[in-house]
JSON list of C-alpha atoms in Angstrom, two decimals:
[
{"chain": "A", "resi": 1, "resn": "UNK", "atom": "CA", "xyz": [116.84, 140.03, 89.27]},
{"chain": "A", "resi": 2, "resn": "UNK", "atom": "CA", "xyz": [115.81, 137.34, 86.85]},
{"chain": "A", "resi": 3, "resn": "UNK", "atom": "CA", "xyz": [118.42, 135.19, 85.26]},
{"chain": "A", "resi": 4, "resn": "UNK", "atom": "CA", "xyz": [117.63, 136.46, 81.77]},
{"chain": "A", "resi": 5, "resn": "UNK", "atom": "CA", "xyz": [118.37, 140.05, 82.81]},
{"chain": "A", "resi": 6, "resn": "UNK", "atom": "CA", "xyz": [121.44, 139.36, 84.95]},
{"chain": "A", "resi": 7, "resn": "UNK", "atom": "CA", "xyz": [124.42, 141.39, 83.59]},
{"chain": "A", "resi": 8, "resn": "UNK", "atom": "CA", "xyz": [126.73, 138.51, 84.21]},
{"chain": "A", "resi": 9, "resn": "UNK", "atom": "CA", "xyz": [124.50, 136.08, 82.29]},
{"chain": "A", "resi": 10, "resn": "UNK", "atom": "CA", "xyz": [123.98, 138.46, 79.46]},
{"chain": "A", "resi": 11, "resn": "UNK", "atom": "CA", "xyz": [127.77, 139.18, 79.23]},
{"chain": "A", "resi": 12, "resn": "UNK", "atom": "CA", "xyz": [128.41, 135.45, 78.80]},
{"chain": "A", "resi": 13, "resn": "UNK", "atom": "CA", "xyz": [125.48, 134.95, 76.44]},
{"chain": "A", "resi": 14, "resn": "UNK", "atom": "CA", "xyz": [126.29, 137.85, 74.07]},
{"chain": "A", "resi": 15, "resn": "UNK", "atom": "CA", "xyz": [130.09, 138.28, 74.40]},
{"chain": "A", "resi": 16, "resn": "UNK", "atom": "CA", "xyz": [131.18, 134.80, 75.62]},
{"chain": "A", "resi": 17, "resn": "UNK", "atom": "CA", "xyz": [133.04, 136.51, 78.44]},
{"chain": "A", "resi": 18, "resn": "UNK", "atom": "CA", "xyz": [132.70, 137.35, 82.07]},
{"chain": "A", "resi": 19, "resn": "UNK", "atom": "CA", "xyz": [131.56, 140.95, 82.72]},
{"chain": "A", "resi": 20, "resn": "UNK", "atom": "CA", "xyz": [134.94, 141.64, 84.31]},
{"chain": "A", "resi": 21, "resn": "UNK", "atom": "CA", "xyz": [136.57, 140.78, 80.95]},
{"chain": "A", "resi": 22, "resn": "UNK", "atom": "CA", "xyz": [134.53, 143.30, 79.02]},
{"chain": "A", "resi": 23, "resn": "UNK", "atom": "CA", "xyz": [135.71, 146.76, 77.97]},
{"chain": "A", "resi": 24, "resn": "UNK", "atom": "CA", "xyz": [134.03, 149.60, 79.79]},
{"chain": "A", "resi": 25, "resn": "UNK", "atom": "CA", "xyz": [131.67, 150.50, 76.89]},
{"chain": "A", "resi": 26, "resn": "UNK", "atom": "CA", "xyz": [130.56, 146.87, 76.56]},
{"chain": "A", "resi": 27, "resn": "UNK", "atom": "CA", "xyz": [129.97, 146.59, 80.35]},
{"chain": "A", "resi": 28, "resn": "UNK", "atom": "CA", "xyz": [127.92, 149.81, 80.25]},
{"chain": "A", "resi": 29, "resn": "UNK", "atom": "CA", "xyz": [125.80, 148.53, 77.35]},
{"chain": "A", "resi": 30, "resn": "UNK", "atom": "CA", "xyz": [125.18, 145.21, 79.15]},
{"chain": "A", "resi": 31, "resn": "UNK", "atom": "CA", "xyz": [124.18, 147.00, 82.39]},
{"chain": "A", "resi": 32, "resn": "UNK", "atom": "CA", "xyz": [121.77, 149.28, 80.51]},
{"chain": "A", "resi": 33, "resn": "UNK", "atom": "CA", "xyz": [120.43, 146.45, 78.45]},
{"chain": "A", "resi": 34, "resn": "UNK", "atom": "CA", "xyz": [119.75, 144.32, 81.54]},
{"chain": "A", "resi": 35, "resn": "UNK", "atom": "CA", "xyz": [117.99, 147.31, 83.19]},
{"chain": "A", "resi": 36, "resn": "UNK", "atom": "CA", "xyz": [116.15, 148.01, 79.99]},
{"chain": "A", "resi": 37, "resn": "UNK", "atom": "CA", "xyz": [117.45, 151.56, 79.89]},
{"chain": "A", "resi": 38, "resn": "UNK", "atom": "CA", "xyz": [118.44, 153.53, 76.71]},
{"chain": "A", "resi": 39, "resn": "UNK", "atom": "CA", "xyz": [122.10, 153.78, 75.86]},
{"chain": "A", "resi": 40, "resn": "UNK", "atom": "CA", "xyz": [122.08, 156.84, 73.63]},
{"chain": "A", "resi": 41, "resn": "UNK", "atom": "CA", "xyz": [122.81, 160.22, 75.04]},
{"chain": "A", "resi": 42, "resn": "UNK", "atom": "CA", "xyz": [123.52, 163.73, 73.82]},
{"chain": "A", "resi": 43, "resn": "UNK", "atom": "CA", "xyz": [127.29, 163.92, 74.28]},
{"chain": "A", "resi": 44, "resn": "UNK", "atom": "CA", "xyz": [127.51, 167.47, 72.90]},
{"chain": "A", "resi": 45, "resn": "UNK", "atom": "CA", "xyz": [125.21, 168.81, 75.67]},
{"chain": "A", "resi": 46, "resn": "UNK", "atom": "CA", "xyz": [127.78, 167.89, 78.31]},
{"chain": "A", "resi": 47, "resn": "UNK", "atom": "CA", "xyz": [130.68, 169.28, 76.38]},
{"chain": "A", "resi": 48, "resn": "UNK", "atom": "CA", "xyz": [128.90, 172.65, 75.72]},
{"chain": "A", "resi": 49, "resn": "UNK", "atom": "CA", "xyz": [128.09, 173.18, 79.42]},
{"chain": "A", "resi": 50, "resn": "UNK", "atom": "CA", "xyz": [131.59, 172.11, 80.71]},
{"chain": "A", "resi": 51, "resn": "UNK", "atom": "CA", "xyz": [133.54, 174.32, 78.26]},
{"chain": "A", "resi": 52, "resn": "UNK", "atom": "CA", "xyz": [135.52, 177.25, 79.65]},
{"chain": "A", "resi": 53, "resn": "UNK", "atom": "CA", "xyz": [135.40, 180.82, 78.38]},
{"chain": "A", "resi": 54, "resn": "UNK", "atom": "CA", "xyz": [138.63, 180.33, 76.48]},
{"chain": "A", "resi": 55, "resn": "UNK", "atom": "CA", "xyz": [137.37, 177.21, 74.79]},
{"chain": "A", "resi": 56, "resn": "UNK", "atom": "CA", "xyz": [134.16, 178.86, 73.73]},
{"chain": "A", "resi": 57, "resn": "UNK", "atom": "CA", "xyz": [136.22, 181.79, 72.41]},
{"chain": "A", "resi": 58, "resn": "UNK", "atom": "CA", "xyz": [138.51, 179.53, 70.44]},
{"chain": "A", "resi": 59, "resn": "UNK", "atom": "CA", "xyz": [135.49, 177.83, 68.88]},
{"chain": "A", "resi": 60, "resn": "UNK", "atom": "CA", "xyz": [134.00, 181.22, 67.86]},
{"chain": "A", "resi": 61, "resn": "UNK", "atom": "CA", "xyz": [137.34, 182.45, 66.48]},
{"chain": "A", "resi": 62, "resn": "UNK", "atom": "CA", "xyz": [137.79, 179.22, 64.53]},
{"chain": "A", "resi": 63, "resn": "UNK", "atom": "CA", "xyz": [134.23, 179.36, 63.25]},
{"chain": "A", "resi": 64, "resn": "UNK", "atom": "CA", "xyz": [134.59, 182.99, 62.10]},
{"chain": "A", "resi": 65, "resn": "UNK", "atom": "CA", "xyz": [138.22, 182.40, 60.72]},
{"chain": "A", "resi": 66, "resn": "UNK", "atom": "CA", "xyz": [136.95, 179.65, 58.48]},
{"chain": "A", "resi": 67, "resn": "UNK", "atom": "CA", "xyz": [133.98, 181.52, 57.07]},
{"chain": "A", "resi": 68, "resn": "UNK", "atom": "CA", "xyz": [133.42, 183.49, 53.85]},
{"chain": "A", "resi": 69, "resn": "UNK", "atom": "CA", "xyz": [132.65, 186.46, 55.95]},
{"chain": "A", "resi": 70, "resn": "UNK", "atom": "CA", "xyz": [136.15, 186.43, 57.37]},
{"chain": "A", "resi": 71, "resn": "UNK", "atom": "CA", "xyz": [137.75, 185.85, 53.92]},
{"chain": "A", "resi": 72, "resn": "UNK", "atom": "CA", "xyz": [135.67, 188.71, 52.46]},
{"chain": "A", "resi": 73, "resn": "UNK", "atom": "CA", "xyz": [136.45, 191.08, 55.34]},
{"chain": "A", "resi": 74, "resn": "UNK", "atom": "CA", "xyz": [140.09, 190.10, 55.22]},
{"chain": "A", "resi": 75, "resn": "UNK", "atom": "CA", "xyz": [140.32, 190.64, 51.43]},
{"chain": "A", "resi": 76, "resn": "UNK", "atom": "CA", "xyz": [138.57, 194.01, 51.77]},
{"chain": "A", "resi": 77, "resn": "UNK", "atom": "CA", "xyz": [141.03, 195.06, 54.57]},
{"chain": "A", "resi": 78, "resn": "UNK", "atom": "CA", "xyz": [144.01, 194.08, 52.47]},
{"chain": "A", "resi": 79, "resn": "UNK", "atom": "CA", "xyz": [142.76, 196.02, 49.48]},
{"chain": "A", "resi": 80, "resn": "UNK", "atom": "CA", "xyz": [141.94, 199.03, 51.62]},
{"chain": "A", "resi": 81, "resn": "UNK", "atom": "CA", "xyz": [145.36, 198.87, 53.27]},
{"chain": "A", "resi": 82, "resn": "UNK", "atom": "CA", "xyz": [147.32, 198.54, 50.03]},
{"chain": "A", "resi": 83, "resn": "UNK", "atom": "CA", "xyz": [145.02, 200.97, 48.17]},
{"chain": "A", "resi": 84, "resn": "UNK", "atom": "CA", "xyz": [145.27, 203.64, 50.77]},
{"chain": "A", "resi": 85, "resn": "UNK", "atom": "CA", "xyz": [149.10, 203.31, 51.02]},
{"chain": "A", "resi": 86, "resn": "UNK", "atom": "CA", "xyz": [149.51, 203.38, 47.29]},
{"chain": "A", "resi": 87, "resn": "UNK", "atom": "CA", "xyz": [147.27, 206.38, 47.03]},
{"chain": "A", "resi": 88, "resn": "UNK", "atom": "CA", "xyz": [149.21, 208.27, 49.66]},
{"chain": "A", "resi": 89, "resn": "UNK", "atom": "CA", "xyz": [152.52, 207.58, 47.91]},
{"chain": "A", "resi": 90, "resn": "UNK", "atom": "CA", "xyz": [155.22, 209.48, 49.85]},
{"chain": "A", "resi": 91, "resn": "UNK", "atom": "CA", "xyz": [153.00, 210.11, 52.90]},
{"chain": "A", "resi": 92, "resn": "UNK", "atom": "CA", "xyz": [151.96, 206.47, 53.29]},
{"chain": "A", "resi": 93, "resn": "UNK", "atom": "CA", "xyz": [152.12, 204.98, 56.76]},
{"chain": "A", "resi": 94, "resn": "UNK", "atom": "CA", "xyz": [153.22, 201.60, 55.23]},
{"chain": "A", "resi": 95, "resn": "UNK", "atom": "CA", "xyz": [154.76, 202.25, 51.81]},
{"chain": "A", "resi": 96, "resn": "UNK", "atom": "CA", "xyz": [155.34, 199.55, 49.18]},
{"chain": "A", "resi": 97, "resn": "UNK", "atom": "CA", "xyz": [156.48, 196.67, 49.83]},
{"chain": "A", "resi": 98, "resn": "UNK", "atom": "CA", "xyz": [154.16, 196.91, 52.89]},
{"chain": "A", "resi": 99, "resn": "UNK", "atom": "CA", "xyz": [156.48, 195.63, 55.59]},
{"chain": "A", "resi": 100, "resn": "UNK", "atom": "CA", "xyz": [154.16, 196.63, 58.43]},
{"chain": "A", "resi": 101, "resn": "UNK", "atom": "CA", "xyz": [151.29, 194.82, 56.69]},
{"chain": "A", "resi": 102, "resn": "UNK", "atom": "CA", "xyz": [153.54, 191.66, 56.61]},
{"chain": "A", "resi": 103, "resn": "UNK", "atom": "CA", "xyz": [154.22, 192.02, 60.29]},
{"chain": "A", "resi": 104, "resn": "UNK", "atom": "CA", "xyz": [150.49, 192.38, 61.07]},
{"chain": "A", "resi": 105, "resn": "UNK", "atom": "CA", "xyz": [149.66, 189.28, 58.85]},
{"chain": "A", "resi": 106, "resn": "UNK", "atom": "CA", "xyz": [152.38, 187.32, 60.45]},
{"chain": "A", "resi": 107, "resn": "UNK", "atom": "CA", "xyz": [151.16, 188.18, 63.95]},
{"chain": "A", "resi": 108, "resn": "UNK", "atom": "CA", "xyz": [147.58, 187.38, 62.99]},
{"chain": "A", "resi": 109, "resn": "UNK", "atom": "CA", "xyz": [148.66, 183.98, 61.69]},
{"chain": "A", "resi": 110, "resn": "UNK", "atom": "CA", "xyz": [150.80, 183.31, 64.73]},
{"chain": "A", "resi": 111, "resn": "UNK", "atom": "CA", "xyz": [147.79, 183.97, 67.03]},
{"chain": "A", "resi": 112, "resn": "UNK", "atom": "CA", "xyz": [145.01, 182.49, 64.87]},
{"chain": "A", "resi": 113, "resn": "UNK", "atom": "CA", "xyz": [146.71, 179.08, 64.16]},
{"chain": "A", "resi": 114, "resn": "UNK", "atom": "CA", "xyz": [146.99, 177.89, 67.71]},
{"chain": "A", "resi": 115, "resn": "UNK", "atom": "CA", "xyz": [143.44, 179.09, 68.51]},
{"chain": "A", "resi": 116, "resn": "UNK", "atom": "CA", "xyz": [142.13, 177.15, 65.54]},
{"chain": "A", "resi": 117, "resn": "UNK", "atom": "CA", "xyz": [144.15, 174.16, 66.55]},
{"chain": "A", "resi": 118, "resn": "UNK", "atom": "CA", "xyz": [142.58, 174.30, 70.04]},
{"chain": "A", "resi": 119, "resn": "UNK", "atom": "CA", "xyz": [139.12, 174.38, 68.54]},
{"chain": "A", "resi": 120, "resn": "UNK", "atom": "CA", "xyz": [140.04, 171.47, 66.23]},
{"chain": "A", "resi": 121, "resn": "UNK", "atom": "CA", "xyz": [141.31, 169.51, 69.31]},
{"chain": "A", "resi": 122, "resn": "UNK", "atom": "CA", "xyz": [137.97, 170.09, 71.04]},
{"chain": "A", "resi": 123, "resn": "UNK", "atom": "CA", "xyz": [136.16, 169.03, 67.91]},
{"chain": "A", "resi": 124, "resn": "UNK", "atom": "CA", "xyz": [138.19, 165.89, 67.72]},
{"chain": "A", "resi": 125, "resn": "UNK", "atom": "CA", "xyz": [137.32, 165.16, 71.43]},
{"chain": "A", "resi": 126, "resn": "UNK", "atom": "CA", "xyz": [133.58, 165.62, 70.51]},
{"chain": "A", "resi": 127, "resn": "UNK", "atom": "CA", "xyz": [134.04, 163.29, 67.55]},
{"chain": "A", "resi": 128, "resn": "UNK", "atom": "CA", "xyz": [135.63, 160.66, 69.76]},
{"chain": "A", "resi": 129, "resn": "UNK", "atom": "CA", "xyz": [132.71, 160.90, 72.24]},
{"chain": "A", "resi": 130, "resn": "UNK", "atom": "CA", "xyz": [130.18, 160.67, 69.39]},
{"chain": "A", "resi": 131, "resn": "UNK", "atom": "CA", "xyz": [131.93, 157.61, 68.06]},
{"chain": "A", "resi": 132, "resn": "UNK", "atom": "CA", "xyz": [131.94, 155.99, 71.42]},
{"chain": "A", "resi": 133, "resn": "UNK", "atom": "CA", "xyz": [128.27, 156.78, 71.80]},
{"chain": "A", "resi": 134, "resn": "UNK", "atom": "CA", "xyz": [127.51, 155.43, 68.37]},
{"chain": "A", "resi": 135, "resn": "UNK", "atom": "CA", "xyz": [129.44, 152.27, 69.14]},
{"chain": "A", "resi": 136, "resn": "UNK", "atom": "CA", "xyz": [127.40, 151.71, 72.36]},
{"chain": "A", "resi": 137, "resn": "UNK", "atom": "CA", "xyz": [124.12, 152.38, 70.57]},
{"chain": "A", "resi": 138, "resn": "UNK", "atom": "CA", "xyz": [125.11, 150.07, 67.77]},
{"chain": "A", "resi": 139, "resn": "UNK", "atom": "CA", "xyz": [126.21, 147.42, 70.16]},
{"chain": "A", "resi": 140, "resn": "UNK", "atom": "CA", "xyz": [122.91, 147.57, 72.11]},
{"chain": "A", "resi": 141, "resn": "UNK", "atom": "CA", "xyz": [120.98, 147.45, 68.84]},
{"chain": "A", "resi": 142, "resn": "UNK", "atom": "CA", "xyz": [122.93, 144.37, 67.81]},
{"chain": "A", "resi": 143, "resn": "UNK", "atom": "CA", "xyz": [122.22, 142.73, 71.18]},
{"chain": "A", "resi": 144, "resn": "UNK", "atom": "CA", "xyz": [118.54, 143.60, 70.90]},
{"chain": "A", "resi": 145, "resn": "UNK", "atom": "CA", "xyz": [118.44, 142.08, 67.41]},
{"chain": "A", "resi": 146, "resn": "UNK", "atom": "CA", "xyz": [120.10, 138.94, 68.56]},
{"chain": "A", "resi": 147, "resn": "UNK", "atom": "CA", "xyz": [117.59, 138.64, 71.38]},
{"chain": "A", "resi": 148, "resn": "UNK", "atom": "CA", "xyz": [114.76, 139.14, 68.99]},
{"chain": "A", "resi": 149, "resn": "UNK", "atom": "CA", "xyz": [116.18, 136.42, 66.79]},
{"chain": "A", "resi": 150, "resn": "UNK", "atom": "CA", "xyz": [116.33, 134.10, 69.79]},
{"chain": "A", "resi": 151, "resn": "UNK", "atom": "CA", "xyz": [112.72, 134.93, 70.76]},
{"chain": "A", "resi": 152, "resn": "UNK", "atom": "CA", "xyz": [111.61, 134.24, 67.16]},
{"chain": "A", "resi": 153, "resn": "UNK", "atom": "CA", "xyz": [113.53, 130.95, 67.10]},
{"chain": "A", "resi": 154, "resn": "UNK", "atom": "CA", "xyz": [111.94, 129.93, 70.47]},
{"chain": "A", "resi": 155, "resn": "UNK", "atom": "CA", "xyz": [108.48, 130.91, 69.15]},
{"chain": "A", "resi": 156, "resn": "UNK", "atom": "CA", "xyz": [109.07, 128.91, 65.88]},
{"chain": "A", "resi": 157, "resn": "UNK", "atom": "CA", "xyz": [110.35, 125.93, 67.89]},
{"chain": "A", "resi": 158, "resn": "UNK", "atom": "CA", "xyz": [107.25, 126.05, 70.22]},
{"chain": "A", "resi": 159, "resn": "UNK", "atom": "CA", "xyz": [104.93, 126.31, 67.14]},
{"chain": "A", "resi": 160, "resn": "UNK", "atom": "CA", "xyz": [106.71, 123.36, 65.40]},
{"chain": "A", "resi": 161, "resn": "UNK", "atom": "CA", "xyz": [106.38, 121.28, 68.73]},
{"chain": "A", "resi": 162, "resn": "UNK", "atom": "CA", "xyz": [102.65, 122.21, 68.87]},
{"chain": "A", "resi": 163, "resn": "UNK", "atom": "CA", "xyz": [102.18, 121.24, 65.23]},
{"chain": "A", "resi": 164, "resn": "UNK", "atom": "CA", "xyz": [103.95, 117.92, 65.74]},
{"chain": "A", "resi": 165, "resn": "UNK", "atom": "CA", "xyz": [101.71, 117.19, 68.87]},
{"chain": "A", "resi": 166, "resn": "UNK", "atom": "CA", "xyz": [98.55, 118.05, 66.83]},
{"chain": "A", "resi": 167, "resn": "UNK", "atom": "CA", "xyz": [99.74, 115.88, 63.95]},
{"chain": "A", "resi": 168, "resn": "UNK", "atom": "CA", "xyz": [100.43, 112.90, 66.35]},
{"chain": "A", "resi": 169, "resn": "UNK", "atom": "CA", "xyz": [97.00, 113.38, 67.91]},
{"chain": "A", "resi": 170, "resn": "UNK", "atom": "CA", "xyz": [95.38, 113.43, 64.45]},
{"chain": "A", "resi": 171, "resn": "UNK", "atom": "CA", "xyz": [97.37, 110.33, 63.40]},
{"chain": "A", "resi": 172, "resn": "UNK", "atom": "CA", "xyz": [96.20, 108.57, 66.56]},
{"chain": "A", "resi": 173, "resn": "UNK", "atom": "CA", "xyz": [92.52, 109.57, 65.76]},
{"chain": "A", "resi": 174, "resn": "UNK", "atom": "CA", "xyz": [92.95, 108.42, 62.20]},
{"chain": "A", "resi": 175, "resn": "UNK", "atom": "CA", "xyz": [94.45, 105.11, 63.35]},
{"chain": "A", "resi": 176, "resn": "UNK", "atom": "CA", "xyz": [91.58, 104.59, 65.76]},
{"chain": "A", "resi": 177, "resn": "UNK", "atom": "CA", "xyz": [89.07, 105.36, 62.98]},
{"chain": "A", "resi": 178, "resn": "UNK", "atom": "CA", "xyz": [90.82, 102.92, 60.56]},
{"chain": "A", "resi": 179, "resn": "UNK", "atom": "CA", "xyz": [90.93, 100.29, 63.23]},
{"chain": "A", "resi": 180, "resn": "UNK", "atom": "CA", "xyz": [87.24, 100.83, 64.14]},
{"chain": "A", "resi": 181, "resn": "UNK", "atom": "CA", "xyz": [86.21, 100.64, 60.52]},
{"chain": "A", "resi": 182, "resn": "UNK", "atom": "CA", "xyz": [88.21, 97.48, 60.02]},
{"chain": "A", "resi": 183, "resn": "UNK", "atom": "CA", "xyz": [86.55, 95.91, 63.10]},
{"chain": "A", "resi": 184, "resn": "UNK", "atom": "CA", "xyz": [83.11, 96.82, 61.83]},
{"chain": "A", "resi": 185, "resn": "UNK", "atom": "CA", "xyz": [83.52, 95.22, 58.33]},
{"chain": "A", "resi": 186, "resn": "UNK", "atom": "CA", "xyz": [82.28, 91.79, 57.88]},
{"chain": "A", "resi": 187, "resn": "UNK", "atom": "CA", "xyz": [84.94, 89.20, 57.30]}
]
């Protein structure tokens, strides 16, 4: 492996530390940069395939529980429940003040809240993986930009050296021409 692509050399060059002193994410970026491999990855693909039935169910329940369809269906169910019990008056299965309805709503909330929290925890884990991936991609982009700056600086320095050499050659030629012309003039 050339010195310019050696992970240890790159670690010292870009971070001023040994590769052993780097965080895991930085070490991974340096290794991929030295191998000229992409850093970005689809973190959600791994999460989706690794999720259990319960996790997928929790995500679906949370998705439906936070939708207008759920709110509309819930409102219609409440209206139907209360309307039917008010219309039945004395024969109502849950007469006013709707104590059975309160029990059903309490049980629904008691079950739905932890399921939604499970889904939110999974979403937070996804967000952390996305943030870590974004950090690595940004870090590699920053390294690549610094490398481009170095290459441009080297190119500019080389061009300046070439220009100075050409100017020195031209000055030498002009000096010889002036000297030759001075030698050819009668005294």
